[in-house]
Short mmCIF file of C-alpha atoms in Angstrom, two decimals:
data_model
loop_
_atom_site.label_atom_id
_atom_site.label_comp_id
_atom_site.label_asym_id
_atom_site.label_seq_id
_atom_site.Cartn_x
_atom_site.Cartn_y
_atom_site.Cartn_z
CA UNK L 853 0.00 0.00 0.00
CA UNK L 854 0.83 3.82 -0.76
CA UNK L 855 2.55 5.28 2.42
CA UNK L 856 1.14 8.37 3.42
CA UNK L 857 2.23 12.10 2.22
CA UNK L 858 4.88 13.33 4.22
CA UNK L 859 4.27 16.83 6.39
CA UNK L 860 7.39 18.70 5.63
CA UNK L 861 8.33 21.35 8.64
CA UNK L 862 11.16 23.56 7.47
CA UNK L 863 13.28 24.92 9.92
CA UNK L 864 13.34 28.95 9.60
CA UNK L 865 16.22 30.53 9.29
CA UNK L 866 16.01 32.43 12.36
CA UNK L 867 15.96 29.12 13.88
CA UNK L 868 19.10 27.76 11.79
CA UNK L 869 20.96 30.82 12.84
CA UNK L 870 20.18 30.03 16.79
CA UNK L 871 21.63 26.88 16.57
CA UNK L 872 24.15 27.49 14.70
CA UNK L 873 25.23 30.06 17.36
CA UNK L 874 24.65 27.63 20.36
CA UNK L 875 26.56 25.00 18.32
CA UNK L 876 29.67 23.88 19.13
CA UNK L 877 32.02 23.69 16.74
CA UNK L 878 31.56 19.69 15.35
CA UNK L 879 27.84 20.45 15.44
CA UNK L 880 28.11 23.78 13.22
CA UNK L 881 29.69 21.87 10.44
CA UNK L 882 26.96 19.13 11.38
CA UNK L 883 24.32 21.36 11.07
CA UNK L 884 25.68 23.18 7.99
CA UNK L 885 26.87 19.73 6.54
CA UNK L 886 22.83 18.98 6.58
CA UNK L 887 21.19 21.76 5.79
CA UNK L 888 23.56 22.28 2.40
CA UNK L 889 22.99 18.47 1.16
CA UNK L 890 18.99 17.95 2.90
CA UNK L 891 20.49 15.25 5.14
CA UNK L 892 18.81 13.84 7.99
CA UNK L 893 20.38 12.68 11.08
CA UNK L 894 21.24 9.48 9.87
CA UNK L 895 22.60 10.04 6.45
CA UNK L 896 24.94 12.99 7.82
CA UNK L 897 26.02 10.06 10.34
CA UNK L 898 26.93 8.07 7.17
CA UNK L 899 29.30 10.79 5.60
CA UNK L 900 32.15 9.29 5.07
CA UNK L 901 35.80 11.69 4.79
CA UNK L 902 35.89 10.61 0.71
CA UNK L 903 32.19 11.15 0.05
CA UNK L 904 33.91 14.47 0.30
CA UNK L 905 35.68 15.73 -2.93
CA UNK L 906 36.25 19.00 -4.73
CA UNK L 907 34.21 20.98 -3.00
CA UNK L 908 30.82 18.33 -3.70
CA UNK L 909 29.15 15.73 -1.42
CA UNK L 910 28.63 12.65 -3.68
CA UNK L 911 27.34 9.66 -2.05
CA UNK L 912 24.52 6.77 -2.03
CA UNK L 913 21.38 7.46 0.19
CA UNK L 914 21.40 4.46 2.54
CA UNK L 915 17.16 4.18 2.40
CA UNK L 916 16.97 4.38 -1.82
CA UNK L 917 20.30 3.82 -2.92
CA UNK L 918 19.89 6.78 -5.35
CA UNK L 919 23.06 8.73 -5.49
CA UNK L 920 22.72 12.28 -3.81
CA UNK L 921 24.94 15.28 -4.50
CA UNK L 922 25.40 18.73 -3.38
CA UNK L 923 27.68 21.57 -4.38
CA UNK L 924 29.34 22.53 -1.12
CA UNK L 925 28.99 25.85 0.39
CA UNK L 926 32.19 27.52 1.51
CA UNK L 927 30.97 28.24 5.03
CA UNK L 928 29.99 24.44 4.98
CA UNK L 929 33.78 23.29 4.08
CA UNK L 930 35.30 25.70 6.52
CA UNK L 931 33.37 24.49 9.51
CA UNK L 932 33.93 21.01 8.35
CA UNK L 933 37.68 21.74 7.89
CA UNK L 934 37.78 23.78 11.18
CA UNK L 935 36.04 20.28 13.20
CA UNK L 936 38.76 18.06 11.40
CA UNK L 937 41.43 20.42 12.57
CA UNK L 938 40.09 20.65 16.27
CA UNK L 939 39.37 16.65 16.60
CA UNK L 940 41.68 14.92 13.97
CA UNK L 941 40.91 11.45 13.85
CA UNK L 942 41.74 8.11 11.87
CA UNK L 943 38.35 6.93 10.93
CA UNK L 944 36.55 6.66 7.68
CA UNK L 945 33.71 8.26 8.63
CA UNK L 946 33.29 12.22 9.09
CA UNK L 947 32.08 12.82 12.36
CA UNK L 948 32.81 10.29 14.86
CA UNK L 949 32.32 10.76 19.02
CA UNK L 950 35.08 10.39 21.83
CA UNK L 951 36.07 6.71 21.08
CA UNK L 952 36.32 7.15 17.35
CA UNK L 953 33.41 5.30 16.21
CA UNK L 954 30.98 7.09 14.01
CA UNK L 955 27.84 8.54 14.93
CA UNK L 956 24.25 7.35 13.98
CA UNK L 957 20.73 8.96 14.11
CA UNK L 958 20.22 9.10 17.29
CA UNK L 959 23.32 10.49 18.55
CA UNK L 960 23.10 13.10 16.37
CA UNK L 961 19.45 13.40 17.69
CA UNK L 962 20.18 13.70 21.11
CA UNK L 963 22.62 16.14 20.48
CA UNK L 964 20.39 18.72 18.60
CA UNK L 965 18.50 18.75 21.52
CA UNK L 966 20.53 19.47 23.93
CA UNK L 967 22.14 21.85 21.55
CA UNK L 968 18.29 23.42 20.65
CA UNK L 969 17.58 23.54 24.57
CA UNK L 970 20.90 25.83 24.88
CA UNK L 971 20.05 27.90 21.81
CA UNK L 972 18.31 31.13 22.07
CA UNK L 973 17.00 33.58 18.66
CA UNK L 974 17.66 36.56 18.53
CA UNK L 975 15.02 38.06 20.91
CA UNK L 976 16.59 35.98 23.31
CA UNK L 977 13.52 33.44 23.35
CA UNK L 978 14.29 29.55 23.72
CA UNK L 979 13.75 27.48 20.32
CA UNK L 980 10.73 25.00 20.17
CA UNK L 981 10.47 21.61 22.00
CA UNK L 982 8.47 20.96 18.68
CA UNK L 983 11.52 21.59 16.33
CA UNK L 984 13.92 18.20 15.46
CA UNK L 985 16.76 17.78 13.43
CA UNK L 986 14.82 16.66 10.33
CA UNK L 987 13.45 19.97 9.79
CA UNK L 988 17.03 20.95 8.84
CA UNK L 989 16.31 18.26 5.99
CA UNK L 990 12.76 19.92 5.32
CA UNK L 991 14.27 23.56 5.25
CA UNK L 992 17.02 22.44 2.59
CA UNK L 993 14.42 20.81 0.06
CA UNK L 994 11.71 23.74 0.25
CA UNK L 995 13.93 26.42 0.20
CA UNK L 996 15.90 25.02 -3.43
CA UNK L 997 12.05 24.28 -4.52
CA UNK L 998 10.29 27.85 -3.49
CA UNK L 999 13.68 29.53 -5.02
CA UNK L 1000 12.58 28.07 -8.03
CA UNK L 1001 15.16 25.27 -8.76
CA UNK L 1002 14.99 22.78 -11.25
CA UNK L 1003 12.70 19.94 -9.40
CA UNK L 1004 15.26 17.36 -10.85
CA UNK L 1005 18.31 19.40 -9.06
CA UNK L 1006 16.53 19.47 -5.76
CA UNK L 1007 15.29 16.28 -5.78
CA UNK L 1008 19.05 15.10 -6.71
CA UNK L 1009 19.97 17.24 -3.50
CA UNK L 1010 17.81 15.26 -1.45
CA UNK L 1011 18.58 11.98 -2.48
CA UNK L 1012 15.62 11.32 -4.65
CA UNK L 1013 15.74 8.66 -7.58
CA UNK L 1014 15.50 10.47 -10.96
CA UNK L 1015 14.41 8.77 -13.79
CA UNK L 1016 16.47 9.28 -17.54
CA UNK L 1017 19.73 10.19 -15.79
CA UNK L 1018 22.28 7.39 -15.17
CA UNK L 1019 24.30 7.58 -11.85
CA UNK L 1020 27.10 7.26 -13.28
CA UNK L 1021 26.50 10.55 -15.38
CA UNK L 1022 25.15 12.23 -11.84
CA UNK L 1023 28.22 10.83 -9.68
CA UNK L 1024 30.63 12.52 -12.42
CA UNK L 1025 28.38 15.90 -12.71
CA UNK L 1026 27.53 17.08 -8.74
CA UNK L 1027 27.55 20.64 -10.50
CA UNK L 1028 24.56 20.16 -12.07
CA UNK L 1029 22.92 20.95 -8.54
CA UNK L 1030 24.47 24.02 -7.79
CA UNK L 1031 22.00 26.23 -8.61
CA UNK L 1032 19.51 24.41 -5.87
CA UNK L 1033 22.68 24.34 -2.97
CA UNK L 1034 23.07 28.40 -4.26
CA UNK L 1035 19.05 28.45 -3.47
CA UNK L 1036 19.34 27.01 0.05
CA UNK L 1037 22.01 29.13 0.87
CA UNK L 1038 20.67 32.74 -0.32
CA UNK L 1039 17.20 31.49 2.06
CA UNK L 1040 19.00 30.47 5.21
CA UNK L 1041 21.98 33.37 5.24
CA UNK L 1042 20.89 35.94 2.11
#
């Protein structure tokens, strides 16, 4: 049977902004890391260090298998760089805790709420109980679409299958999405 329609909650940037400002500093390349490529907590657990690659995110989505790409923003590869520098570490995976072994879901999870508990907007009012980590995924993939990007780039973005265009020919072209990454960036920081 058909699963039922999804009820996307996009985080607002005002939102973003708070945590990113309460984050420390392997969360803000987390949280930028997610909102640039419209991962959710689990698939930004899965990053591995050579998903990475001139400047583009090209990997598999673990629940599809359809090949997702981004075009890297430059804030996003400085606060990755900037975590790698602080907490150097041998593993293949991107972010990893204390022990070295990689994060999944719920880690990540349970430490955007603790980080959205500490985080304040501007007004100096606490974020919502009501607001998870997935709406970083939500904000990504309605921001490229009401920006007017190609459907097929933002659905590339987020992991999507798209039908008539081979993987290969995606995994070798992660440019072809830039305009949607430019899209999500111009919402969330103008």
């Amino acid at each position: 049977p058909r699963k039922n329609g999804t009820d996307p909650k996009p985080i607002s940037p005002e939102h973003f902004a708070a945590l990113l400002d309460a984050a420390p500093i392997t969360f803000k390349a987390v949280f930028l890391l997610s909102l640039n490529a419209a991962l959710y907590p689990s698939e930004v657990a899965a990053v591995k260090k050579s998903h990475i690659r001139d400047g583009c995110l090209v990997m598999d989505r673990n629940k599809t298998g359809a090949v997702r790409i981004a075009v890297l923003w430059q804030r996003a590869i400085d606060a990755i760089a900037a975590y790698q520098a602080e907490q150097p570490h041998e593993s293949e995976y991107l972010f990893v805790g204390r022990t070295g072994q990689p994060w999944d879901g719920n880690h990540m999870s349970r430490h955007f709420r603790g980080i959205r508990a500490a985080a304040k907007t501007a007004d100096d009012k606490p974020l919502p109980d009501t607001l998870e980590f997935a709406h970083i995924r939500d904000g990504a993939y309605s921001a490229a679409i009401q920006a007017g990007a190609d459907i097929t780039q933002a659905r590339l973005v987020a992991g999507h299958s798209v039908g008539g265009i081979s993987d290969a020919y995606i995994r070798r072209n992660p440019q072809m999405v830039a305009d949607a990454c430019r899209a999500i960036e111009r919402h969330y920081f103008g």
